[in-house]
Amino acid sequence: MESQPLLRPKSVAASQLMILMGIIFVSFNLRPAITSVGPLVSSIRADLGISNGAAGFITTLPLLSFAALSFLAPKLSQRFGNERLVFVGMLILLAGIMIRSVGFAFTLFIGTACIGIGIAVANVLLPSIIKKNYPLKIGLMTATYTTSMSVFAAVGSGVSIPLAQGYGLGWQFSLLIWAGLALLAVLFWIPQLRESNTNVRAVQSDEVNHREPSVWRSSIAWQVTFFMGLQSFMFYCLVAWLPEILTSSGLQLSAAGWMLSIMQLAGLPMSFFTPVLADRFRNQMWIVCVIGVLYTIGLGGMLIGGSMIVFTLSVISIGLAQGSCISLALTLLGLRAANAKQAADLSGMAQSIGYLLAAIGPIVIGLLLDRTETVTAALLVFFLVALFMVTAGLGAGRNRTVFESKS
């Protein structure tokens, strides 16, 4: 008798489809539970009677959770498996969304911390899962999940006020609605749990046969890390302070708010196309150069100012640069790794430091704006950060993996 294939073509296709759907639904959940809070901060503060400082901590707490858990996630994944850990992360996210919406100050912060923990796990491990399942399609798959993430990040910001005020749901139910999306991610991820035991055994066997040095000792890993960290610094600083910078430069507050939306929407096409292009070339240094040019045009226009047209073009240019930055940084986590374990370790390293910079960045810029009472100093800091980011990116964009000694 002929031996039957272990997996029939239809089974393989169905399995790949379930992996794809799982990745997409997990990526849907990586931002809206956070971005939906910003427009509702004033309502939350008034309802719970918390201070402005405590209200600001609502947006900083997830980033601190990202920084802490990004360091631990790769170590936990080696013991429990990427797929199982992502499933637990989505459950924690689901629980966090529900706890946050109970309506007390202490549940608000506990739930927010849980949300940060759940998202951090998926943030770190998705590049590793993509590296393992789609080693020849890293760019396309990274483009798919970063674009999905970015779209729902914008949706989260956009629907909060209409849900809370237009439909009279209040801030609690407006935030609770994202529990439904988290539940879908949990359900779509269940088929991946059977992969965990096999993957854990494979990783442990590989560790016994071949122990690699820590990625923290790799120069290119540090270049990827600084590129990731500095782009996170730029993004969260501009999300927090762009309206203030623009109003200080003469724009109306409503116009400044629209500029923030335009910036995020402008980045969506670049979020998709940058990883696809990055995967087709031997190195990504030219993409880093384009990002540098876009940031120079955008920040230069903001510094010059003078008209609505100049500000609009500047914001679009910055948005294009940011959309390309985040997707390229996530793509590099796969391209610079030789295997899924390296991808998880590199992702944990880059995102732990990256989100730590993201957490302190808006505070630093805020203090600078208070001290100088002008936007010029803040924009010059952005120029300097962009320069360092491009320098790190040129190193990270070389065609080599973290433990190779030559390009």
Coordinates of C-alpha atoms in Angstrom, one line a residue, residues 49 117 135 152 168 205 235 274 294 303 341-342 345:
G49 CA -12.7 63.0 38.9
I117 CA 0.3 43.5 28.3
P135 CA 9.7 32.9 5.1
F152 CA -8.0 50.1 12.9
G168 CA -25.3 58.2 23.7
S205 CA 15.8 20.7 20.3
F235 CA 5.5 59.0 16.0
T274 CA 7.1 49.7 1.9
L294 CA 10.4 63.0 3.4
L303 CA 9.6 75.2 10.6
K341 CA 13.7 32.4 17.1
Q342 CA 16.0 35.1 16.1
D345 CA 14.5 37.8 20.1

